[in-house]
PDB file of C-alpha atoms and ligand atoms in Angstrom:
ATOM      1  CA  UNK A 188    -203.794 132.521  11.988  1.00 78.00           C
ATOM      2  CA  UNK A 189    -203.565 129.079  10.067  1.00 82.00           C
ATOM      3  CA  UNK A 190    -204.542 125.710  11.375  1.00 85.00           C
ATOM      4  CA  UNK A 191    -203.964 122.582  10.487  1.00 88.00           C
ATOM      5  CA  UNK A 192    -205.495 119.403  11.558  1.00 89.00           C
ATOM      6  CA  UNK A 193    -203.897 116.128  11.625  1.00 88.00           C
ATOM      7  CA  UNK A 194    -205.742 112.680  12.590  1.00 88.00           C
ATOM      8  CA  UNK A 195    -203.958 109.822  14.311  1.00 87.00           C
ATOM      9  CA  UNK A 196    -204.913 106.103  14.647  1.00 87.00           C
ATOM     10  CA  UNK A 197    -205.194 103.745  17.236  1.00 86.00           C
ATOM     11  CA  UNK A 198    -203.947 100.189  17.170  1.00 84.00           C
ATOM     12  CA  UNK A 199    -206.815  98.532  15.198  1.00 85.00           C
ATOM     13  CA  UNK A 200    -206.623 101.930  12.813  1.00 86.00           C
ATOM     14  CA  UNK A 201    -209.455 103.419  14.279  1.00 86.00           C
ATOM     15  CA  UNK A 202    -209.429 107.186  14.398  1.00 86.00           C
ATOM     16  CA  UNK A 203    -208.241 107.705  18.122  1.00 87.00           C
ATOM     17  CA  UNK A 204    -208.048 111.636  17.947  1.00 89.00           C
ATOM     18  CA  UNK A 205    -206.504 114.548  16.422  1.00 89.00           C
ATOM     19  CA  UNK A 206    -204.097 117.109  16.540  1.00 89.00           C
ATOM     20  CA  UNK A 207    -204.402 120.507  15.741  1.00 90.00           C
ATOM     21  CA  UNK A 208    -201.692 122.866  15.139  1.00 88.00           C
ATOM     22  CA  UNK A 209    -202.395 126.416  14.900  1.00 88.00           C
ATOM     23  CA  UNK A 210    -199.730 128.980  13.646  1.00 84.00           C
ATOM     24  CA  UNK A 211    -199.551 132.578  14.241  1.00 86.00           C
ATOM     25  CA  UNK A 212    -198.555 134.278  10.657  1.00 85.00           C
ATOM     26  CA  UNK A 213    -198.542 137.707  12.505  1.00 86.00           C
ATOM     27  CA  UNK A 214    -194.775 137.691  12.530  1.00 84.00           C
ATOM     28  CA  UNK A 215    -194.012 136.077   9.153  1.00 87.00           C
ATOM     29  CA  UNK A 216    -196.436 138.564   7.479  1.00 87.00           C
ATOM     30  CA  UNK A 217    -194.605 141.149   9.301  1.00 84.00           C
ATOM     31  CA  UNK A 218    -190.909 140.530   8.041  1.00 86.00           C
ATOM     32  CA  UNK A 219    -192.167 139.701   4.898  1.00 86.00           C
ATOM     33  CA  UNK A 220    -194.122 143.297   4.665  1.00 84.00           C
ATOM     34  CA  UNK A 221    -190.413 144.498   5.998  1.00 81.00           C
ATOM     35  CA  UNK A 222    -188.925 142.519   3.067  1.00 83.00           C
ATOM     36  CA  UNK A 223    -190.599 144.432   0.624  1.00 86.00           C
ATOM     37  CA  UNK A 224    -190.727 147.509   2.043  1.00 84.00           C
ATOM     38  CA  UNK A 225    -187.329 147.408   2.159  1.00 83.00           C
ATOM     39  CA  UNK A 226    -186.694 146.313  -1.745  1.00 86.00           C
ATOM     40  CA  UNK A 227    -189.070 149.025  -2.388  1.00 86.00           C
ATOM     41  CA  UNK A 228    -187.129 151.453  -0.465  1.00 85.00           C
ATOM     42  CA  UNK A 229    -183.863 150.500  -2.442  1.00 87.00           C
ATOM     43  CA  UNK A 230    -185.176 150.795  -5.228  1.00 89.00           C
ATOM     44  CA  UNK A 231    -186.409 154.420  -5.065  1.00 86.00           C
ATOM     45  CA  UNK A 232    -183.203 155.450  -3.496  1.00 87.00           C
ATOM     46  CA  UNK A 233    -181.538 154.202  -6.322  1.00 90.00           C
ATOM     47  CA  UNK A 234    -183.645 154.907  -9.446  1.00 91.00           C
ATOM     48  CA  UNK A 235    -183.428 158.549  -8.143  1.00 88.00           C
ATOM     49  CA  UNK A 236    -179.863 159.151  -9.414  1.00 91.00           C
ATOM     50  CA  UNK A 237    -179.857 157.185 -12.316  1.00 94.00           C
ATOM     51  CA  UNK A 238    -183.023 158.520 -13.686  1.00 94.00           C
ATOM     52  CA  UNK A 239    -180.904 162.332 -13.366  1.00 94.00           C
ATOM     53  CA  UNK A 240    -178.225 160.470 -14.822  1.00 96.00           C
ATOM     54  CA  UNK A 241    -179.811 159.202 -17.905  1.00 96.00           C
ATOM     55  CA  UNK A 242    -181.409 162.120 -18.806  1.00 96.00           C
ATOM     56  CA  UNK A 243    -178.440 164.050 -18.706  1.00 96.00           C
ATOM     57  CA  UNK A 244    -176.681 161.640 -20.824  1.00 97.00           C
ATOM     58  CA  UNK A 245    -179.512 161.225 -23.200  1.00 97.00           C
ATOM     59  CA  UNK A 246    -179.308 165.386 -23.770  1.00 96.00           C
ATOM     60  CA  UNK A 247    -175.457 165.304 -24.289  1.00 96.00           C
ATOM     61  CA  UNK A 248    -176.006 162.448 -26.728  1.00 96.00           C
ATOM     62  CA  UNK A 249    -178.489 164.253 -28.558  1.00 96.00           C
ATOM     63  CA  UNK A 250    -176.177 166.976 -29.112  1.00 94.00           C
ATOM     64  CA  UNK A 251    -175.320 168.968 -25.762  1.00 93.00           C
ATOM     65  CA  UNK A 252    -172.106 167.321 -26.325  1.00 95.00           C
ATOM     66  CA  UNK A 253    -170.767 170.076 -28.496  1.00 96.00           C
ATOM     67  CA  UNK A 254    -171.282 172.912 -26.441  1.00 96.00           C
ATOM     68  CA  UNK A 255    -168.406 172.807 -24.158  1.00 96.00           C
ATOM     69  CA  UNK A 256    -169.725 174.985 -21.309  1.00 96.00           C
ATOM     70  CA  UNK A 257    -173.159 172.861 -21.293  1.00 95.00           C
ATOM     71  CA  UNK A 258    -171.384 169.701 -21.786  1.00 96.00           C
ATOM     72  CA  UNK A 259    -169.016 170.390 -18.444  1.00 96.00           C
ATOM     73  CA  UNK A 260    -171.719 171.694 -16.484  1.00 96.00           C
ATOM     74  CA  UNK A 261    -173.670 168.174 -16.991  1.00 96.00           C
ATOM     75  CA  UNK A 262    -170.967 166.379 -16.757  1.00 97.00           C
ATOM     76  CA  UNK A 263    -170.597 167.715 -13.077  1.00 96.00           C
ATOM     77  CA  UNK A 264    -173.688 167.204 -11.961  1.00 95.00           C
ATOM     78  CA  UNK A 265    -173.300 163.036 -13.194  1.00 96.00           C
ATOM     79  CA  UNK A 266    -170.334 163.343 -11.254  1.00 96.00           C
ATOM     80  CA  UNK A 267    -172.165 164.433  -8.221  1.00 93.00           C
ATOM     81  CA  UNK A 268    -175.113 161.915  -8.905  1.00 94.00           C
ATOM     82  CA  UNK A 269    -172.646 159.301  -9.493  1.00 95.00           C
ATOM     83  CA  UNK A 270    -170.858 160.104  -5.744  1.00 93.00           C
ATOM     84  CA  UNK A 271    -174.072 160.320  -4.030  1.00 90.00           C
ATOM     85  CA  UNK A 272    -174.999 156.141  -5.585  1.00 92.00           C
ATOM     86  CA  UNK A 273    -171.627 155.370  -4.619  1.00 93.00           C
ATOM     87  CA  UNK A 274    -172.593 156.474  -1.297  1.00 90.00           C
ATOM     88  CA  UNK A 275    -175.852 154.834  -0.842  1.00 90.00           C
ATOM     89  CA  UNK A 276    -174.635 151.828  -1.590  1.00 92.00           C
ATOM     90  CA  UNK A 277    -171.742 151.925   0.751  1.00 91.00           C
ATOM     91  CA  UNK A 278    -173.972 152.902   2.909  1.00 91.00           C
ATOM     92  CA  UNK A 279    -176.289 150.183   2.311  1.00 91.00           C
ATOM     93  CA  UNK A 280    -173.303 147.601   2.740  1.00 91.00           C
ATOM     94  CA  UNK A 281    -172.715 149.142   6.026  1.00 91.00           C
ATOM     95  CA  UNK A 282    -175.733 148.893   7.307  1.00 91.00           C
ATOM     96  CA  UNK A 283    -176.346 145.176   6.294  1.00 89.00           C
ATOM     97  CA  UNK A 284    -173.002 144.473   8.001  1.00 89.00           C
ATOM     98  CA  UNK A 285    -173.659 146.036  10.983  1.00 88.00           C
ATOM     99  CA  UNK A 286    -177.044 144.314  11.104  1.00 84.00           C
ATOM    100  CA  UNK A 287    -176.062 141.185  10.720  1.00 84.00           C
ATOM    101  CA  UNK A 288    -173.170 141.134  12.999  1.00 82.00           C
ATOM    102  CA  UNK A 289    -170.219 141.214   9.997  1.00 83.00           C
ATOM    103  CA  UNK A 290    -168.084 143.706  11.078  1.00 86.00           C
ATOM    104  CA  UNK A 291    -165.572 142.633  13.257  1.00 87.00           C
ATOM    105  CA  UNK A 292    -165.771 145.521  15.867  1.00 91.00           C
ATOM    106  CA  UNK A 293    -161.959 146.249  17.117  1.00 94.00           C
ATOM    107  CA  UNK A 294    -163.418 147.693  20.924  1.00 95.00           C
ATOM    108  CA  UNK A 295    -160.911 149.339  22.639  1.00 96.00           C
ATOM    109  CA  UNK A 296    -160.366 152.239  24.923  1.00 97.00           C
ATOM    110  CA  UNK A 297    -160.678 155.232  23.402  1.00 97.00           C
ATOM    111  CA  UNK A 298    -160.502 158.772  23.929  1.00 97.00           C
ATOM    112  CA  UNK A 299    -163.537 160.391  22.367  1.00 96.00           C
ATOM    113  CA  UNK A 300    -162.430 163.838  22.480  1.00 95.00           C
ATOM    114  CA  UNK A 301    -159.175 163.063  20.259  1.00 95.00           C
ATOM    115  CA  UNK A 302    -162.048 161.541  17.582  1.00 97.00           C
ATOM    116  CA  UNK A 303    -164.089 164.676  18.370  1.00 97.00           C
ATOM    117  CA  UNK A 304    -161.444 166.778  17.382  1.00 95.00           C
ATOM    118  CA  UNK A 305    -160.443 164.935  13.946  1.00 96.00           C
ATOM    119  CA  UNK A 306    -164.206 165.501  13.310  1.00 97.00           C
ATOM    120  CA  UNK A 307    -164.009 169.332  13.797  1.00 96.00           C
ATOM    121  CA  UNK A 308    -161.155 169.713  10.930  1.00 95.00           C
ATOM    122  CA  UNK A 309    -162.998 166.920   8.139  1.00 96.00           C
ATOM    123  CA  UNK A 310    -166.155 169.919   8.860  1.00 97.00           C
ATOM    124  CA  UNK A 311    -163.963 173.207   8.667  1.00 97.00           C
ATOM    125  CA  UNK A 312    -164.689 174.035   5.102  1.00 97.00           C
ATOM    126  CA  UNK A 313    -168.420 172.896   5.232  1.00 96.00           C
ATOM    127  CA  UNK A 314    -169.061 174.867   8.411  1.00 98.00           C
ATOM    128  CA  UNK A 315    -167.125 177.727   6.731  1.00 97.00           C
ATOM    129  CA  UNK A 316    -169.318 177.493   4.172  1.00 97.00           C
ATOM    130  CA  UNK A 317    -172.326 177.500   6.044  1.00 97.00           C
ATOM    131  CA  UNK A 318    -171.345 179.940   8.385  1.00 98.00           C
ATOM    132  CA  UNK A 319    -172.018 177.913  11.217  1.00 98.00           C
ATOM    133  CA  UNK A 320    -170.794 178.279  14.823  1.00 98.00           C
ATOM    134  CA  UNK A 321    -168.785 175.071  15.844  1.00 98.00           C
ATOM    135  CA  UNK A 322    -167.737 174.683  19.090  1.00 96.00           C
ATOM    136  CA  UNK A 323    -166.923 171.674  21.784  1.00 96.00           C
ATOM    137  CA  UNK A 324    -167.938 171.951  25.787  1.00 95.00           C
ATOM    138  CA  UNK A 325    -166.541 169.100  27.552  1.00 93.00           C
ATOM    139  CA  UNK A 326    -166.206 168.104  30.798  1.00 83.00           C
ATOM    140  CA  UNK A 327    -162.292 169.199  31.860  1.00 81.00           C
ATOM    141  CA  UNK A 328    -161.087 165.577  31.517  1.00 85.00           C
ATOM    142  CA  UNK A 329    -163.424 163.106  29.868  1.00 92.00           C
ATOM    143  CA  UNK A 330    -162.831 159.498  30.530  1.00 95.00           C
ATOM    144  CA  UNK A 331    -161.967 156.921  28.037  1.00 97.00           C
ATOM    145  CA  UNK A 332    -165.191 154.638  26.708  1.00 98.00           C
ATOM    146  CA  UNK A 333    -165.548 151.692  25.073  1.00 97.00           C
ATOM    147  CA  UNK A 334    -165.392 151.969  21.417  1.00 97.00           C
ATOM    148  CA  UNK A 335    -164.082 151.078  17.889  1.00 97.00           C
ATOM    149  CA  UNK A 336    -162.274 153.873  17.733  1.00 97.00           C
ATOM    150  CA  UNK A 337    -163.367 154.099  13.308  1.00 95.00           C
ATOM    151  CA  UNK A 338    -166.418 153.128  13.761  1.00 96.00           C
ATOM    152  CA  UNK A 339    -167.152 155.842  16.388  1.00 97.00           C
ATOM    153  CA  UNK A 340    -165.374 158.741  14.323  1.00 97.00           C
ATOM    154  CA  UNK A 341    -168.235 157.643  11.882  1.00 96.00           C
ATOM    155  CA  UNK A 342    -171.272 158.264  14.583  1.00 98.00           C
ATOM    156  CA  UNK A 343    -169.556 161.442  15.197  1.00 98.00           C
ATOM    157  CA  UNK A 344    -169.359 162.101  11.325  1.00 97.00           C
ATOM    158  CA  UNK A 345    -173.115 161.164  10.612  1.00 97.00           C
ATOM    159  CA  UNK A 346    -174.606 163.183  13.338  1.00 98.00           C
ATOM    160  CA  UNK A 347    -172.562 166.400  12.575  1.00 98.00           C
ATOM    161  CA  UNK A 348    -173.335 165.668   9.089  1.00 96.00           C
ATOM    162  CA  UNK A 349    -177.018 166.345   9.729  1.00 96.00           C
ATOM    163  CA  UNK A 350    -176.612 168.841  12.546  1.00 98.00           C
ATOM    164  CA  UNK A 351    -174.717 170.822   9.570  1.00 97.00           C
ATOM    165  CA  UNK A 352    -177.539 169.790   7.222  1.00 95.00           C
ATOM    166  CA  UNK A 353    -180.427 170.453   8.698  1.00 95.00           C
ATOM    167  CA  UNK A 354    -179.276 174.272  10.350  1.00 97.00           C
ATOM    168  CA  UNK A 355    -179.564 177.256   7.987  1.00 97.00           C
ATOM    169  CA  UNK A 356    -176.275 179.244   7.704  1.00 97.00           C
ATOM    170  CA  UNK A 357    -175.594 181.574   9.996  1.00 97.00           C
ATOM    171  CA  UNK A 358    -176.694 178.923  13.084  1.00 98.00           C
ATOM    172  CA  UNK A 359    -174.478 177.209  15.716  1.00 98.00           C
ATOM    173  CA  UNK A 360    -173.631 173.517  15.584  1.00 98.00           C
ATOM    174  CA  UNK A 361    -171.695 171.940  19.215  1.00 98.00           C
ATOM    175  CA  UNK A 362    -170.832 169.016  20.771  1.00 98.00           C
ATOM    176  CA  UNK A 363    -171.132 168.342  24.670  1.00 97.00           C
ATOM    177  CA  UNK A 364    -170.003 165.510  26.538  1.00 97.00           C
ATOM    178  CA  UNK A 365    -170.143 164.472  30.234  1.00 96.00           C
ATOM    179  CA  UNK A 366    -169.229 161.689  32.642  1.00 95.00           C
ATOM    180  CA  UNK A 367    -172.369 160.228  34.140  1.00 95.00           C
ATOM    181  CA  UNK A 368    -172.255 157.187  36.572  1.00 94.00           C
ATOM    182  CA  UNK A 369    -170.314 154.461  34.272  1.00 96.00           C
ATOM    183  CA  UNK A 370    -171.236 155.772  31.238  1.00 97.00           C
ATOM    184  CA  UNK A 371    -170.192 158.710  28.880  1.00 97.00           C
ATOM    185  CA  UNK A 372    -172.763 160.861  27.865  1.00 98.00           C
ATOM    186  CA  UNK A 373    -172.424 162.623  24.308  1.00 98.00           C
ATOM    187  CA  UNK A 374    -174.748 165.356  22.969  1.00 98.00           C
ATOM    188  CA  UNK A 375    -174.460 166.338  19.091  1.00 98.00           C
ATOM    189  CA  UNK A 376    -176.341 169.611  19.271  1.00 98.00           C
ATOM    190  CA  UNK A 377    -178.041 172.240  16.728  1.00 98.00           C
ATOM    191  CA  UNK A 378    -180.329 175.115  16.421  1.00 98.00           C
ATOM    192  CA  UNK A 379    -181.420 173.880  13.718  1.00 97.00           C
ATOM    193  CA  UNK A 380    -184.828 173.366  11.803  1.00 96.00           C
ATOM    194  CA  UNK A 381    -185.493 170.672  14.167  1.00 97.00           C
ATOM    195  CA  UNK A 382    -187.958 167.738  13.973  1.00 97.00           C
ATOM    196  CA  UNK A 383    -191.663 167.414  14.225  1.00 96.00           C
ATOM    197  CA  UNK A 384    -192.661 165.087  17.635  1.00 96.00           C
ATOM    198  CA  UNK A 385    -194.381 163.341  15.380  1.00 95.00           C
ATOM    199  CA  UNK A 386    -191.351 162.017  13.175  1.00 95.00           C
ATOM    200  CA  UNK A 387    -189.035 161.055  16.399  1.00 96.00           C
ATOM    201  CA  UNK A 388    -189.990 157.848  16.962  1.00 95.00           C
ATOM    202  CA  UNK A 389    -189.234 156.096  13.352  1.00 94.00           C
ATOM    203  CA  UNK A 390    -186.644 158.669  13.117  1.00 95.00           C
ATOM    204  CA  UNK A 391    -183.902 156.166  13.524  1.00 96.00           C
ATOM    205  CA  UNK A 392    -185.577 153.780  10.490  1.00 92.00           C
ATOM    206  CA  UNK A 393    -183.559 153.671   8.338  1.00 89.00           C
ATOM    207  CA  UNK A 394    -184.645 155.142   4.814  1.00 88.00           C
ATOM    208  CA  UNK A 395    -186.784 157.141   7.413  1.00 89.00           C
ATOM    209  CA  UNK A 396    -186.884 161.154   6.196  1.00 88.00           C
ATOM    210  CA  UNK A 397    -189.112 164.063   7.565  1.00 90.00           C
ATOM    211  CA  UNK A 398    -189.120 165.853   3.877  1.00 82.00           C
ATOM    212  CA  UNK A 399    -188.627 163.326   1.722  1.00 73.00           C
ATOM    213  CA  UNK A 400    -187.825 166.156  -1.209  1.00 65.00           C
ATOM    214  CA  UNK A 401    -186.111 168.246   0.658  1.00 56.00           C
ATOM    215  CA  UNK A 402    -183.508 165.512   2.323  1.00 53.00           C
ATOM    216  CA  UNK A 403    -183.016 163.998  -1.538  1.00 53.00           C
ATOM    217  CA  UNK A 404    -182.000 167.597  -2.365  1.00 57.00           C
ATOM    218  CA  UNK A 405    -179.552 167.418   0.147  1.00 61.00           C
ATOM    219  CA  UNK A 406    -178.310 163.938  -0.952  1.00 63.00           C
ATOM    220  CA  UNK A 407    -178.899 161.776   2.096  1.00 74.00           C
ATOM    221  CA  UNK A 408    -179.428 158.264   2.173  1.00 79.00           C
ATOM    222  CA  UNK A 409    -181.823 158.057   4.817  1.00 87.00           C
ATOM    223  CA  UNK A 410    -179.327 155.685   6.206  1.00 92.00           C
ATOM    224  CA  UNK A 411    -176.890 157.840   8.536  1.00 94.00           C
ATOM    225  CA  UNK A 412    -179.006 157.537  11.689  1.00 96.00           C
ATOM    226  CA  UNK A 413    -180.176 153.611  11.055  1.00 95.00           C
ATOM    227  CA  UNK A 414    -175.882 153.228  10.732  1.00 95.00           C
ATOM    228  CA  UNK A 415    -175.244 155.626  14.364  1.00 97.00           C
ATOM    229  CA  UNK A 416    -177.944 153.753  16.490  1.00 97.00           C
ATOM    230  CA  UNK A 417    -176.604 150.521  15.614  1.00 95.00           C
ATOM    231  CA  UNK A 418    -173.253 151.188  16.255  1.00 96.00           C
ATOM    232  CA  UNK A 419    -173.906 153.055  19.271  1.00 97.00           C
ATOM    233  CA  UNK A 420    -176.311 149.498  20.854  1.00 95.00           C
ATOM    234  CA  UNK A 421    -173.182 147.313  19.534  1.00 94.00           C
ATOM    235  CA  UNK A 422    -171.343 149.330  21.764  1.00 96.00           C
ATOM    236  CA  UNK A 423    -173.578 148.819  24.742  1.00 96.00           C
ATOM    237  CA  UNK A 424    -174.739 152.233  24.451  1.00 97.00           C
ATOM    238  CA  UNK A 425    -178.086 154.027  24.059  1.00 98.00           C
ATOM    239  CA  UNK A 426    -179.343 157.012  21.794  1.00 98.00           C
ATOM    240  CA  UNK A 427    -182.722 159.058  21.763  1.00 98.00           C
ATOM    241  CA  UNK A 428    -183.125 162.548  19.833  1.00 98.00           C
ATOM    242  CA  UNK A 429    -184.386 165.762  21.737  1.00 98.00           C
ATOM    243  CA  UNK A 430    -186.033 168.224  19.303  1.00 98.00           C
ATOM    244  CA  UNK A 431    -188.053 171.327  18.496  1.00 97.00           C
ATOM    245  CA  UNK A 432    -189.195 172.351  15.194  1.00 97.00           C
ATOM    246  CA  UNK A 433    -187.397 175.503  14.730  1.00 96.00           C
ATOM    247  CA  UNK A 434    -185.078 175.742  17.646  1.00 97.00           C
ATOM    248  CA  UNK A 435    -183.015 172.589  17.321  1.00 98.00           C
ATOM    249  CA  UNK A 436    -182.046 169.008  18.259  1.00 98.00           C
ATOM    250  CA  UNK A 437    -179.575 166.671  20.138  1.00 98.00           C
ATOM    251  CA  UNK A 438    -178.497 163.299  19.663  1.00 98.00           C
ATOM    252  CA  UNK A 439    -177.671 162.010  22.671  1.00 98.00           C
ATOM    253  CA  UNK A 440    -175.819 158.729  23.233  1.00 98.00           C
ATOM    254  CA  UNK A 441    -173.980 157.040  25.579  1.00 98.00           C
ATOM    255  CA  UNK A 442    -171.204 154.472  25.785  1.00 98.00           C
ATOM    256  CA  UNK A 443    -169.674 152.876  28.390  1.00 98.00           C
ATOM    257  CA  UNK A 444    -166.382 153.805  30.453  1.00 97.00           C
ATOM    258  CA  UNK A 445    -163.338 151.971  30.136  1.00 95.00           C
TER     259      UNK A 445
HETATM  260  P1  ADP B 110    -180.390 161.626   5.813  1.00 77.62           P
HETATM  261  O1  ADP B 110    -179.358 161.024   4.940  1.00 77.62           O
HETATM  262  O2  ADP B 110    -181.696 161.895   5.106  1.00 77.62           O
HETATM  263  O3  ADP B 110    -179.897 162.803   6.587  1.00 77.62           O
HETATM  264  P2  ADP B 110    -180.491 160.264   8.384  1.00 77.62           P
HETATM  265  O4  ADP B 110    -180.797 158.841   8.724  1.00 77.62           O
HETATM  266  O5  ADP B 110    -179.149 160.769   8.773  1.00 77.62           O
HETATM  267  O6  ADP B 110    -180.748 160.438   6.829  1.00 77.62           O
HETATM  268  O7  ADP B 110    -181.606 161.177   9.039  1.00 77.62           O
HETATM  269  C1  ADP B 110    -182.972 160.857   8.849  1.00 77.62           C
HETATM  270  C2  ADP B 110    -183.837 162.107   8.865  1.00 77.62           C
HETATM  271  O8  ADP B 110    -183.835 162.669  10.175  1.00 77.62           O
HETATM  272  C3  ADP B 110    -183.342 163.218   7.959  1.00 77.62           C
HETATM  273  O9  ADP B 110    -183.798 163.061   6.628  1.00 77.62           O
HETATM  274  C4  ADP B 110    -183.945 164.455   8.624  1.00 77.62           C
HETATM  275  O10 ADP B 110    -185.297 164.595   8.225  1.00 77.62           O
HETATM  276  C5  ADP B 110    -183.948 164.090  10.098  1.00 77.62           C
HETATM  277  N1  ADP B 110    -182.800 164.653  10.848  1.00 77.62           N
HETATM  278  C6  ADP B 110    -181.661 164.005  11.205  1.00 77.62           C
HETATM  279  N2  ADP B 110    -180.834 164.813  11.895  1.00 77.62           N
HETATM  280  C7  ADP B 110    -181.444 166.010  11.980  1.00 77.62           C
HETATM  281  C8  ADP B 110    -181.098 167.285  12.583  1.00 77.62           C
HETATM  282  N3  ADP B 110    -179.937 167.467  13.240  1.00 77.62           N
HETATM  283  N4  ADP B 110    -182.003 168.287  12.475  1.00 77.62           N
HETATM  284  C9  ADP B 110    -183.187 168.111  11.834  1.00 77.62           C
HETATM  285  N5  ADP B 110    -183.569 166.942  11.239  1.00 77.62           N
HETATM  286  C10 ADP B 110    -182.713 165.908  11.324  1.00 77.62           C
END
């Protein structure tokens, strides 16, 4: 708390009384502390790649450079450090568009199962490789919702994303979707590695990972869910996760009928 007091005078000057304001700094203090963390955040996320990509260029400098195989082999994995910054910060720009209201959101009616399916094919090869199980169980005919019909495919895209992530090979990945009163519900499923009940509720933060090392192996931003639950309130839907270390998780969101 801060307080200020401020006298004020009566007609022949005299002191008549005073007013005291008192401010509550609980708030400030608290976007402030978000401020930071939130610089600080940034910064890790970045220095991460460029750290791997300085060292790699230092050691090609210093001579790697003229052994071919060596010098390919590094230069792939700047490549791949260079794609996953590029990401981030698109990522980054998304979110802080979406945040602040930016975007210009084209809603329309769309059918979700049409996005669903140009989902499947941009996963084929990674599910291939993976070995994962992918299939869809839908309601016969799904009403249209209320969407952006881009911005949607990209909710799709981020939670598959993980599902695939976060399931060792060999597991099943699907996607369910019912009509429920006047809204949609969709259910991006895994049996996956799941995530601890302690974790779900900042789970949607973004930067927010269970295993920090593990997810920076796997070059996510710690954005992808921050980016879906946004979209998905903009929409005038909901989201929550259901989850069980070892045996999976769903995303489930809604969005509204057309
Ligand atoms: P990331 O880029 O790290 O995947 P997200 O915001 O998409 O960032 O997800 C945040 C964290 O939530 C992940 O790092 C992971 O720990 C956890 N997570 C998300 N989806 C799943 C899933 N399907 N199964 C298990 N853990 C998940």
């Amino acid at each position: 708390l801060k307080a200020s007091i401020i006298p004020f005078k009566d007609k022949r000057e005299k002191t008549a009384g005073c007013i005291v304001v008192v401010k509550d700094l609980t708030e400030i203090k608290r976007i402030e502390k978000m401020r930071t963390d939130f610089i600080c955040n940034i910064s890790h996320e970045l220095k991460t790649p460029l750290t791997s990509i300085r060292g790699f260029v230092e050691t090609l400098n210093d001579g790697a450079y003229q052994n071919p195989a060596l010098a390919k082999r590094f230069l792939k994995i700047i490549e791949k450090e260079v794609g996953r910054l590029c990401r981030l910060i698109d990522n980054m720009l998304d979110l802080s568009m979406i945040e602040m209201n930016q975007i210009r959101l084209n809603i329309k009616d769309v059918c979700a199962q049409e996005i669903i399916k140009e989902v499947g094919v941009i996963f084929e090869n990674r599910l291939r490789e993976k070995d994962l199980a992918y299939y869809e169980k839908f309601q016969e005919k799904l009403p249209k919702v209320k969407a952006d019909p881009d911005w949607l495919r990209q909710i799709f895209v981020n939670l598959m994303d993980n599902a695939v992530k976060y399931t060792p090979n060999g597991g099943n990945v699907w996607i369910e979707a019912e009509s429920k009163g006047d809204m949609v519900e969709f259910r991006v499923c895994d049996n996956g590695r799941g995530i601890p009940e302690k974790d779900i509720p900042r789970i949607f933060e973004r930067f927010y990972r269970v295993d920090k090392h593990r997810a920076a192996g796997n070059g996510g931003s710690g954005l992808g869910l921050a980016i879906v639950k946004h979209l998905v309130k903009a929409f005038g839907g909901d989201i929550r996760v259901e989850s069980k270390v070892n045996q999976g998780s769903k995303f489930i969101f809604t969005l509204k009928k057309a």
